[in-house]
Amino acid sequence: MEGQVHHSDRWLRLDNAAKIYPAIKGEELTAVFRVGVELKDRIRARPFQQAAQAIEDRFPYYKMQLKSGFFWYYLEAENLPVAIEADQGIPCRAFGKNELMFRVLVRENRISVEFSHILTDGTGAFAFLKTLLAVYFDKCGIPVPADLEYLHPGEQPHPEESADAYNQYFRKIDVKPVKVPLAFHVPFRLKGTPRFEVLKAVMPVTDVIRAAKAYNVSLTEYLTAVYLYALQEVYQQLSEFGKRTSRKILRIEVPVNLRRIFPSRTMRNFSLYVMPGIDLRLGHFTFEEIVKTVYHQMQLETDKKLISKMISRNVGGERNAFLRRVPLFFKSFIMSRLYTSGTKQYSGVVTNLGKVSFGEEIDALINRFVFVPPPPNKVLRVSCGVVGFGDELVLAFGNITRSRELERVFLTYLVKNGIPVKIIK
Amino acid sequence: MYCKNCGVELEEDMLVCPLCGKPVHDQDAESAVDDKPASYLKASLNRTQRRFTWEIISIILGSGIVAALIVNLIISKKITWSEYTTASGLVIFCYVSIFAFWTKNKLAGIASAFILASGGLLLLDVITGGVSWADRLAIPLLLGVNVIGLIYMKVVQSARYKGINLIAYAFMGAALLCISAEWIISFFMWGTWRLNWSVIVAACVVPVVVILLFIHFRLKKGQDLKRTFHV
């Protein structure tokens, strides 16, 4: 009966990946990402509202607010209704102090969910959107295929859904952190606030896969190589003085969904990253050389043992007896510095949600999906989210600068290689 | 039928879009983004209801003031104690009037009501034999009440859990009000700032506040301080 008083009898520790975000989040660096879907037909208000209400208790680990403890931040259950808003203005806005850390946005035929990375990663957000869509179609009287896998609102959440999978797969491995040389960053001037803008580009997925297959690499490896190629072009455009003073290492952070390596039902963060890159001190790289480098680095770094080592390093740091007992104020200060120095290690981000499908009957009702990564910080400045649906691949470039040069080079390269690119709103 | 704000399809019987909370008609006038979900929409009095309420309160206040003045004049042949009731009625009337017809910014409304009521008190003081108490007693007291009231409102507004913690905050406000009232009265009476009885009142309130807040947070957090101090 205690829960009757305040709905706050449940609380969760932050998972390992989430721990850094409360220390760095702000109005511009929001740590909020978006997964959106565009339907063929306009959204119907009443069934949509009913669907949102029907599913909110299925995801109790998302109905949380961030609280500061003495040593760590934590999540406390909060029984606020899910915020449904008109999708206007800037995507990935920060959440207020008294809000839940996710929202649902609607506009005509588009539904988007925005989540704080404190709560979950792209996989968790997509699972939420999938359930919302399935229930919405059901409320509209459209039969949902029985074999469609989604989290049914009638079910009790599995305990593992709210588990910290990093801790579950933590094995103590005695490793010293390797010092990584700092990477090149695009030199473009920042925009005035609000800075974050998104450019969306659509292309046929078959053409991109064909281009990737020509080099015997995956779609993610191919796009990462194109990103590195575009960064190299940006570097080449610098003045002689600019080249001398810029760093010469180009590196891309590519998040990896750990659920594919370590089985887990968790709906919270469970991803790490690999960082393929090239060193321009060795000279100019052809695209073939970039693709080859990216492929081998990603094959190596996504090895289960190396990922275990990274989990061990990250969770080990969190479990350090001294660090655990440092008060939150100091810890936040240290973490915000760590985040900045961490982002100095890579030049860009390519985060791929993968190819999504709801089965033939439901896919026929959907135009496309969009995945917008969180706003990059002032060091990184540009990032890229990728998602495939049907015969389309959608790239969303988040940018906080006044220049679109990186995107121009990236997309122009694709066009020159026989991939038609269309910019959408 | 479509919502002009978020563009979703509405049913014929919907007067308000259930998703963004915007009324279906006259949406053109509302171009600003409403960041609050529909679930938070609050019902409030419309203009006619506010005007009716104001009329009722004005009649009650007016008749009370007039009755007190007549009784005072009959008994004492001059205005003595009824000055208090008149002053109080006047202040209440000023505040009610402002809030009956001012629907925009609450803070600006309170500020306007304070200025209006201060003017009224000053006028009343002048009418009843020159400026003697309004500027050094009534207006500072009114200012104290306003400031403490505003702080309390802000605290209530920002309190996520509205339980017996609000009673505790009200006690704290009352204690502060007593201290500020004695301070103002002592200066008015003897020309010096001094505190006696209000300190005792405040000291008595402290344990009550502590107990209420303790009960509140124990109820809220259960028996578990682990969440705050987990390592």
XYZ file of C-alpha atoms in Angstrom:
656
model
C 0.000 0.000 0.000
C 2.984 2.299 0.263
C 2.925 2.794 -3.465
C -0.579 4.229 -3.097
C 0.919 7.211 -1.342
C 3.522 8.303 -3.818
C 4.102 5.829 -6.692
C 7.798 6.083 -5.924
C 8.433 2.813 -4.123
C 10.369 1.542 -7.152
C 13.780 2.788 -8.056
C 16.580 1.676 -10.328
C 20.279 2.262 -10.415
C 21.491 3.754 -13.679
C 23.063 1.229 -16.009
C 26.737 1.562 -16.871
C 26.200 3.476 -20.129
C 23.627 5.836 -18.607
C 25.828 6.925 -15.717
C 27.713 9.567 -17.683
C 24.694 11.352 -19.222
C 23.261 13.155 -16.154
C 26.661 14.782 -15.668
C 26.850 16.178 -19.204
C 23.256 16.779 -20.311
C 22.031 20.306 -20.862
C 19.800 22.400 -23.120
C 21.983 21.779 -26.192
C 23.715 18.505 -25.372
C 20.476 16.767 -24.479
C 21.422 13.061 -24.755
C 17.982 12.600 -26.355
C 17.529 10.603 -29.555
C 14.522 9.992 -31.757
C 13.010 7.025 -33.546
C 10.225 8.030 -35.900
C 7.848 6.391 -38.315
C 5.928 7.865 -41.210
C 2.669 6.078 -41.997
C 0.842 6.049 -45.292
C -2.297 7.468 -43.657
C -2.866 10.326 -41.268
C -2.825 9.465 -37.552
C -6.271 9.044 -36.009
C -6.367 10.854 -32.683
C -8.661 8.691 -30.580
C -7.168 5.245 -31.314
C -3.696 6.744 -30.957
C -4.467 8.186 -27.541
C -6.003 4.866 -26.475
C -2.905 3.021 -27.695
C -0.543 5.337 -25.807
C -2.575 4.888 -22.616
C -2.790 1.124 -23.105
C 0.957 0.565 -23.370
C 2.370 2.961 -20.792
C 2.199 0.483 -17.912
C 3.902 -2.181 -20.034
C 7.137 -0.202 -19.761
C 7.405 0.699 -16.050
C 11.198 1.063 -16.335
C 10.635 4.043 -18.670
C 8.144 5.806 -16.399
C 10.978 7.123 -14.306
C 12.472 10.413 -13.272
C 16.122 11.136 -12.664
C 17.028 11.779 -9.028
C 20.324 12.673 -7.487
C 21.484 10.565 -4.577
C 24.499 11.282 -2.431
C 26.895 9.117 -4.448
C 25.035 8.337 -7.684
C 22.080 9.456 -9.723
C 19.210 6.979 -9.780
C 15.795 6.512 -11.412
C 12.624 6.785 -9.358
C 9.239 5.530 -10.565
C 6.893 8.354 -11.478
C 3.248 7.886 -12.360
C 2.926 10.781 -14.805
C 0.981 10.174 -18.017
C 3.019 9.703 -21.184
C 3.486 13.094 -22.818
C 1.931 13.238 -26.286
C 2.864 16.412 -28.117
C 2.502 17.986 -31.528
C 5.754 17.423 -33.395
C 6.867 21.009 -33.904
C 10.188 22.702 -33.452
C 13.557 21.167 -32.752
C 13.934 17.396 -32.469
C 15.633 15.799 -29.463
C 14.863 18.647 -27.049
C 15.938 18.281 -23.449
C 13.489 16.965 -20.863
C 12.383 19.201 -18.016
C 13.068 18.426 -14.383
C 9.502 17.313 -13.666
C 8.938 15.382 -16.887
C 9.334 11.742 -17.760
C 12.437 11.139 -19.836
C 10.610 10.068 -22.978
C 7.903 11.627 -25.099
C 5.636 10.722 -27.980
C 5.287 13.222 -30.811
C 2.700 13.256 -33.585
C 2.266 15.274 -36.740
C -0.127 14.347 -39.545
C 1.107 10.872 -40.573
C 4.295 10.840 -38.453
C 4.820 9.298 -35.014
C 8.100 9.815 -33.200
C 9.334 8.717 -29.816
C 12.158 10.571 -28.142
C 14.090 8.941 -25.334
C 16.830 10.139 -23.069
C 19.880 7.890 -23.311
C 19.660 7.688 -19.525
C 16.697 5.349 -19.992
C 17.591 3.238 -22.991
C 19.323 2.877 -26.334
C 17.931 2.676 -29.863
C 16.831 -0.941 -29.450
C 14.724 -0.143 -26.380
C 13.174 2.918 -28.008
C 12.367 0.945 -31.136
C 10.710 -1.810 -29.066
C 8.516 0.847 -27.443
C 7.585 2.326 -30.828
C 6.875 -1.144 -32.216
C 4.439 -1.872 -29.376
C 2.825 1.554 -29.780
C 2.331 0.985 -33.501
C 0.996 -2.551 -33.087
C -1.544 -1.452 -30.463
C -2.475 1.632 -32.521
C -3.226 -0.501 -35.588
C -5.188 -2.881 -33.384
C -7.252 0.051 -32.001
C -7.857 1.203 -35.585
C -9.330 -2.216 -36.351
C -6.388 -3.277 -38.519
C -5.483 -6.921 -37.722
C -1.950 -7.329 -36.408
C -0.277 -10.594 -37.529
C -0.191 -13.170 -34.737
C 3.474 -13.893 -35.408
C 4.527 -10.247 -34.993
C 6.920 -10.096 -32.058
C 6.310 -7.150 -29.794
C 5.828 -6.501 -26.074
C 2.118 -7.028 -25.537
C 0.480 -4.500 -23.204
C -1.404 -7.288 -21.430
C 1.790 -9.055 -20.343
C 3.689 -8.468 -17.148
C 7.143 -7.022 -17.887
C 9.854 -9.666 -17.586
C 12.271 -8.845 -14.713
C 15.183 -9.013 -17.137
C 13.761 -6.111 -19.160
C 14.805 -3.643 -16.479
C 18.091 -5.375 -15.653
C 21.510 -3.837 -16.093
C 22.943 -6.267 -18.654
C 26.423 -4.749 -18.375
C 26.633 -5.998 -14.811
C 25.130 -9.318 -15.816
C 27.937 -9.943 -18.313
C 30.720 -8.334 -16.311
C 33.757 -10.522 -15.781
C 36.758 -9.091 -14.038
C 39.595 -8.885 -16.545
C 42.751 -7.140 -15.444
C 43.323 -4.635 -18.246
C 44.950 -1.245 -18.263
C 43.150 1.364 -20.382
C 45.027 2.046 -23.624
C 45.860 5.672 -24.343
C 44.144 6.561 -27.629
C 45.594 9.481 -29.631
C 43.140 12.335 -30.207
C 41.195 12.472 -33.473
C 40.494 15.104 -36.117
C 37.285 17.117 -35.820
C 35.440 19.108 -38.445
C 36.536 22.750 -38.203
C 33.136 24.289 -38.973
C 31.848 27.213 -36.897
C 29.031 26.501 -34.500
C 25.524 27.839 -35.131
C 23.824 30.161 -32.691
C 21.495 28.462 -30.225
C 19.309 26.488 -30.667
C 21.984 24.701 -32.669
C 20.695 21.256 -33.504
C 19.472 20.668 -37.048
C 18.762 17.438 -38.858
C 19.236 16.713 -42.543
C 17.492 13.570 -43.764
C 18.534 11.746 -46.897
C 16.710 8.803 -48.466
C 18.223 6.269 -50.839
C 17.353 2.803 -52.188
C 18.691 0.222 -49.757
C 19.367 -2.265 -52.567
C 21.772 0.178 -54.248
C 23.681 0.746 -51.009
C 23.873 -3.004 -50.326
C 25.057 -3.531 -53.907
C 27.800 -0.933 -53.413
C 28.786 -2.561 -50.100
C 28.772 -6.045 -51.622
C 31.179 -4.819 -54.320
C 33.737 -4.509 -51.501
C 32.451 -7.585 -49.593
C 31.515 -5.508 -46.561
C 28.337 -4.875 -44.588
C 26.160 -1.798 -45.054
C 27.390 -0.291 -41.752
C 31.029 -0.870 -42.718
C 30.412 0.723 -46.121
C 28.720 3.826 -44.687
C 31.442 4.170 -42.059
C 34.018 4.081 -44.844
C 32.094 6.765 -46.771
C 32.008 8.894 -43.604
C 35.783 8.557 -43.209
C 36.234 9.375 -46.888
C 34.104 12.535 -46.451
C 36.128 13.531 -43.375
C 39.354 13.057 -45.359
C 37.932 15.360 -48.075
C 37.075 17.980 -45.413
C 40.653 17.688 -44.128
C 42.043 18.099 -47.661
C 40.032 21.317 -48.104
C 41.841 22.937 -45.169
C 44.535 25.543 -45.727
C 48.151 24.459 -45.313
C 48.168 26.040 -41.859
C 44.881 24.295 -41.025
C 46.314 20.927 -42.055
C 49.421 21.461 -39.955
C 47.456 22.375 -36.827
C 44.713 19.734 -37.230
C 44.978 16.246 -35.845
C 45.640 13.585 -38.469
C 43.672 10.638 -37.133
C 40.134 10.129 -38.435
C 38.048 7.803 -36.324
C 34.346 6.917 -36.340
C 32.429 5.668 -33.337
C 30.096 2.868 -34.374
C 27.727 1.712 -31.611
C 27.267 -2.057 -31.417
C 24.063 -3.628 -30.114
C 25.417 -6.064 -27.511
C 22.183 -8.082 -27.492
C 23.465 -9.698 -30.693
C 26.573 -10.915 -28.889
C 25.301 -11.450 -25.344
C 21.686 -12.652 -25.208
C 19.615 -10.295 -23.079
C 16.014 -9.119 -22.835
C 17.012 -5.814 -21.307
C 15.113 -2.763 -22.524
C 17.696 -0.411 -21.062
C 21.080 0.556 -22.516
C 23.094 -2.390 -23.726
C 25.463 -1.225 -26.407
C 29.137 -0.406 -26.744
C 31.101 0.916 -29.648
C 33.961 0.176 -31.947
C 36.153 2.892 -33.410
C 37.532 2.136 -36.877
C 39.752 4.843 -38.286
C 42.581 5.895 -40.567
C 45.790 7.810 -39.890
C 46.421 10.589 -42.412
C 50.051 10.822 -41.322
C 50.487 7.733 -43.509
C 49.292 9.670 -46.554
C 46.114 9.961 -48.582
C 43.761 6.938 -48.495
C 41.814 5.697 -51.505
C 38.243 4.576 -50.808
C 39.268 0.943 -51.299
C 41.959 1.314 -48.636
C 39.471 2.951 -46.251
C 36.910 0.170 -46.749
C 39.554 -2.513 -46.182
C 40.779 -0.817 -42.981
C 37.250 -0.326 -41.635
C 36.267 -3.908 -42.403
C 39.234 -5.491 -40.619
C 39.091 -3.157 -37.626
C 35.394 -3.795 -37.143
C 35.772 -7.536 -37.517
C 38.488 -7.476 -34.881
C 36.866 -5.078 -32.429
C 33.448 -6.750 -32.452
C 35.016 -9.995 -31.276
C 33.230 -11.263 -28.176
C 36.419 -11.362 -26.103
C 37.372 -7.791 -26.933
C 33.846 -6.603 -26.166
C 34.066 -8.437 -22.813
C 37.277 -6.565 -22.155
C 35.537 -3.241 -22.837
C 32.617 -4.177 -20.539
C 35.130 -5.143 -17.871
C 36.957 -1.829 -18.220
C 33.774 0.270 -18.108
C 31.981 -1.596 -15.324
C 35.257 -2.040 -13.441
C 35.662 1.731 -13.318
C 32.160 2.080 -11.913
C 32.888 -0.608 -9.300
C 36.109 0.975 -8.105
C 35.849 1.112 -4.303
C 37.228 4.649 -4.067
C 35.231 6.133 -6.979
C 31.996 4.659 -5.662
C 32.362 6.617 -2.443
C 33.141 9.954 -4.045
C 30.155 12.315 -3.552
C 28.043 12.952 -6.638
C 29.086 16.587 -7.067
C 32.750 15.657 -7.588
C 31.837 12.565 -9.554
C 29.728 14.608 -11.992
C 32.585 17.036 -12.486
C 35.006 14.190 -13.238
C 32.505 12.465 -15.548
C 31.788 15.571 -17.613
C 35.547 15.943 -18.181
C 35.798 12.246 -19.061
C 32.999 12.598 -21.610
C 34.699 15.535 -23.324
C 38.040 13.759 -23.440
C 36.219 10.637 -24.693
C 34.616 12.475 -27.609
C 38.009 13.871 -28.566
C 38.983 10.312 -29.507
C 36.665 10.102 -32.523
C 35.693 12.391 -35.390
C 32.138 11.244 -36.055
C 29.388 8.771 -35.220
C 27.550 6.337 -37.469
C 24.794 4.625 -35.526
C 22.763 2.059 -37.450
C 19.455 0.842 -36.059
C 19.405 -1.830 -38.770
C 16.681 -2.927 -41.135
C 13.269 -2.944 -39.486
C 10.212 -4.900 -40.542
C 6.747 -5.548 -39.107
C 5.672 -8.239 -41.505
C 4.126 -7.777 -44.931
C 0.627 -6.653 -43.854
C 1.832 -3.949 -41.471
C 4.768 -2.844 -43.658
C 2.200 -1.973 -46.341
C 0.845 0.759 -43.994
C 4.247 2.392 -43.393
C 6.270 4.754 -45.575
C 9.576 4.950 -43.722
C 11.423 5.063 -40.414
C 13.843 7.764 -39.266
C 16.499 7.465 -36.580
C 17.923 10.743 -35.306
C 20.991 10.390 -33.064
C 21.423 12.623 -29.997
C 22.756 16.143 -30.660
C 26.555 15.975 -30.885
C 28.674 18.027 -28.506
C 30.791 21.057 -29.477
C 33.804 18.824 -30.134
C 32.093 16.289 -32.407
C 29.629 18.692 -34.095
C 28.145 16.182 -36.587
C 26.688 12.695 -36.200
C 24.740 10.287 -38.374
C 21.840 7.902 -37.666
C 20.850 5.147 -40.124
C 17.754 2.995 -40.406
C 16.450 0.808 -43.198
C 12.837 -0.020 -43.975
C 11.402 -1.745 -47.022
C 13.467 -0.676 -50.001
C 14.606 2.589 -48.421
C 17.562 3.598 -46.302
C 17.229 6.835 -44.326
C 20.287 8.730 -43.115
C 19.761 11.495 -40.556
C 22.694 13.860 -40.043
C 22.545 15.790 -36.790
C 24.587 18.949 -37.090
C 25.258 21.911 -34.764
C 27.458 23.892 -37.171
C 26.829 26.430 -39.929
C 28.288 24.127 -42.576
C 26.792 21.197 -44.476
C 30.048 20.413 -46.223
C 30.510 17.004 -44.610
C 26.993 15.928 -45.581
C 27.507 17.335 -49.094
C 30.702 15.342 -49.638
C 29.172 12.203 -48.086
C 25.998 12.245 -50.185
C 27.747 13.404 -53.358
C 30.081 10.415 -53.078
C 27.056 8.093 -52.902
C 25.464 9.760 -55.957
C 28.732 9.456 -57.930
C 28.689 5.743 -57.131
C 25.276 5.199 -58.632
C 23.152 5.577 -55.484
C 20.323 8.091 -56.030
C 19.892 10.317 -52.967
C 16.823 12.347 -52.103
C 16.726 14.937 -49.312
C 13.456 14.880 -47.369
C 11.827 17.193 -44.810
C -11.816 16.835 -39.570
C -8.156 17.510 -38.766
C -6.293 19.173 -35.893
C -4.593 22.246 -37.336
C -1.888 22.076 -34.689
C -0.613 18.514 -34.983
C -2.389 17.525 -38.179
C -3.968 14.295 -36.907
C -7.417 13.080 -37.897
C -10.160 13.895 -35.371
C -13.615 12.487 -34.987
C -16.682 14.656 -35.514
C -17.611 14.850 -31.814
C -14.183 16.102 -30.700
C -14.011 19.722 -29.588
C -10.413 19.435 -28.409
C -7.601 17.420 -29.972
C -6.916 14.666 -27.417
C -3.239 14.514 -28.407
C -2.055 18.128 -28.271
C -4.956 19.600 -26.272
C -5.703 22.400 -28.747
C -9.360 23.328 -29.335
C -10.617 22.293 -32.761
C -12.041 25.721 -33.575
C -10.065 28.977 -33.555
C -6.816 27.042 -33.830
C -5.385 29.619 -36.169
C -5.115 31.999 -33.253
C -2.927 29.540 -31.412
C 0.303 29.009 -33.248
C 2.520 28.510 -30.243
C 3.596 25.012 -29.371
C 1.936 23.673 -26.279
C 4.539 21.570 -24.564
C 2.104 20.027 -22.134
C 0.343 16.808 -22.929
C -3.424 16.705 -23.078
C -3.564 14.920 -19.758
C -2.397 18.053 -18.001
C -5.126 20.348 -19.308
C -6.885 22.078 -16.435
C -10.422 23.320 -16.195
C -10.809 26.935 -15.016
C -13.592 29.506 -14.595
C -14.685 31.249 -17.752
C -15.080 35.041 -17.989
C -18.810 35.047 -17.101
C -18.276 32.801 -14.085
C -15.398 35.001 -12.863
C -17.498 38.150 -13.218
C -20.411 36.536 -11.322
C -18.093 35.397 -8.508
C -16.591 38.889 -8.282
C -20.058 40.458 -8.012
C -21.068 38.120 -5.160
C -17.824 38.776 -3.228
C -18.141 42.558 -3.787
C -21.692 42.585 -2.437
C -20.680 40.606 0.660
C -17.603 42.812 1.296
C -19.462 46.061 0.599
C -22.344 45.217 2.914
C -19.909 44.121 5.641
C -17.902 47.346 5.405
C -21.022 49.539 5.390
C -22.557 47.634 8.328
C -19.358 47.970 10.390
C -19.076 51.695 9.626
C -22.735 52.353 10.580
C -22.447 50.406 13.856
C -19.161 52.198 14.690
C -20.704 55.629 13.951
C -23.833 54.907 16.003
C -21.842 53.683 19.032
C -18.780 55.992 18.980
C -20.090 58.934 16.908
C -16.876 58.639 14.850
C -14.881 56.067 12.894
C -12.548 54.112 15.186
C -12.371 50.288 15.040
C -14.286 50.036 11.766
C -11.178 51.405 10.074
C -9.664 47.909 10.459
C -12.620 46.150 8.853
C -12.771 48.769 6.096
C -9.040 48.449 5.423
C -9.240 44.625 5.366
C -12.307 44.660 3.122
C -10.655 47.132 0.794
C -7.531 44.985 0.456
C -9.579 41.825 -0.234
C -11.697 43.717 -2.772
C -8.593 44.954 -4.647
C -7.129 41.450 -4.896
C -10.422 39.813 -5.893
C -11.030 42.480 -8.546
C -7.609 42.048 -10.111
C -7.883 38.260 -10.243
C -11.438 38.377 -11.556
C -10.395 40.303 -14.666
C -6.668 39.528 -14.967
C -5.958 36.115 -16.415
C -2.422 36.506 -17.764
C 0.644 36.534 -15.549
C -0.006 35.637 -11.889
C 3.019 37.556 -10.613
C 2.018 40.704 -12.496
C -1.532 40.275 -11.139
C -0.311 40.095 -7.541
C 1.957 43.106 -8.093
C -0.939 45.092 -9.566
C -3.262 44.065 -6.713
C -0.609 45.122 -4.181
C -0.211 48.555 -5.807
C -3.987 48.997 -6.010
C -4.536 47.911 -2.389
C -1.664 50.155 -1.180
C -3.255 53.078 -2.966
C -6.602 52.254 -1.361
C -5.061 52.024 2.129
C -3.241 55.318 1.654
C -6.473 56.973 0.524
C -8.356 55.544 3.515
C -5.647 56.838 5.855
C -5.832 60.310 4.304
C -9.659 60.371 4.589
C -9.540 59.363 8.272
C -7.237 62.134 9.458
C -4.001 62.329 7.512
C -1.249 59.807 6.742
C -0.416 58.047 10.021
C -0.468 54.249 9.651
C -0.712 53.321 5.956
C 2.874 54.018 4.895
C 4.637 52.681 8.015
C 2.343 49.855 9.081
C -0.339 48.690 6.652
C 1.605 48.750 3.376
C 4.768 47.065 4.823
C 2.540 44.385 6.423
C 0.767 43.870 3.115
C 4.121 43.629 1.333
C 5.279 40.997 3.848
C 2.121 38.949 3.319
C 2.545 39.214 -0.462
C 6.204 38.212 -0.516
C 5.717 35.264 1.868
C 2.547 34.242 0.020
C 4.374 34.301 -3.303
C 7.238 32.222 -1.927
C 4.731 29.705 -0.540
C 2.889 29.531 -3.873
C 6.173 28.924 -5.675
C 7.105 26.182 -3.209
C 3.694 24.514 -3.598
C 3.962 24.769 -7.364
C 7.402 23.181 -7.496
C 6.671 20.495 -4.863
C 6.416 17.209 -6.700
C 4.635 15.490 -3.843
C 1.779 17.476 -2.386
C 1.038 15.976 0.993
C 1.633 17.014 4.569
C 4.833 18.708 3.421
C 2.594 21.595 2.264
C 1.216 21.917 5.816
C 4.800 22.075 7.090
C 5.647 24.778 4.568
C 2.491 26.685 5.557
C 3.639 26.585 9.208
C 7.020 27.918 8.146
C 5.320 30.682 6.192
C 3.151 31.572 9.169
C 6.209 31.758 11.439
C 7.973 34.032 8.943
C 4.841 36.163 8.734
C 4.778 36.533 12.533
C 8.438 37.590 12.585
C 7.976 40.135 9.805
C 4.739 41.451 11.387
C 6.379 41.985 14.811
C 9.350 43.622 13.168
C 7.118 46.104 11.281
C 4.794 46.727 14.263
C 7.709 47.326 16.682
C 9.192 49.886 14.337
C 5.817 51.559 13.921
C 5.150 51.651 17.677
C 8.591 52.390 19.158
C 10.786 53.333 16.241
C 13.132 50.345 16.776
C 13.348 46.895 15.217
C 12.880 44.263 17.894
C 11.577 40.734 18.154
C 9.967 39.048 21.178
C 6.820 36.981 20.856
C 7.332 36.069 17.190
C 10.615 34.298 18.017
C 8.782 32.107 20.550
C 6.097 31.377 17.941
C 8.754 30.438 15.373
C 10.615 28.264 17.909
C 7.378 26.393 18.666
C 6.741 25.879 14.959
C 10.189 24.383 14.211
C 9.632 20.957 15.858
C 6.163 20.707 14.275
C 7.681 21.411 10.844
C 10.488 18.907 11.411
C 8.029 16.173 12.480
C 5.701 16.840 9.545
C 8.549 16.794 7.024
C 10.021 13.658 8.600
C 6.667 11.853 8.341
C 6.235 13.077 4.777
C 9.627 11.890 3.554
C 9.358 8.609 5.431
C 6.009 8.011 3.722
C 7.461 8.981 0.365
C 10.613 6.953 0.565
C 9.264 4.131 2.675
C 11.859 2.809 5.107
C 14.510 2.928 2.436
C 17.363 5.415 2.404
C 19.335 3.053 0.218
C 18.330 4.800 -2.980
C 19.842 8.091 -1.832
C 23.012 6.630 -0.376
C 23.604 3.629 -2.631
C 27.209 3.160 -3.717
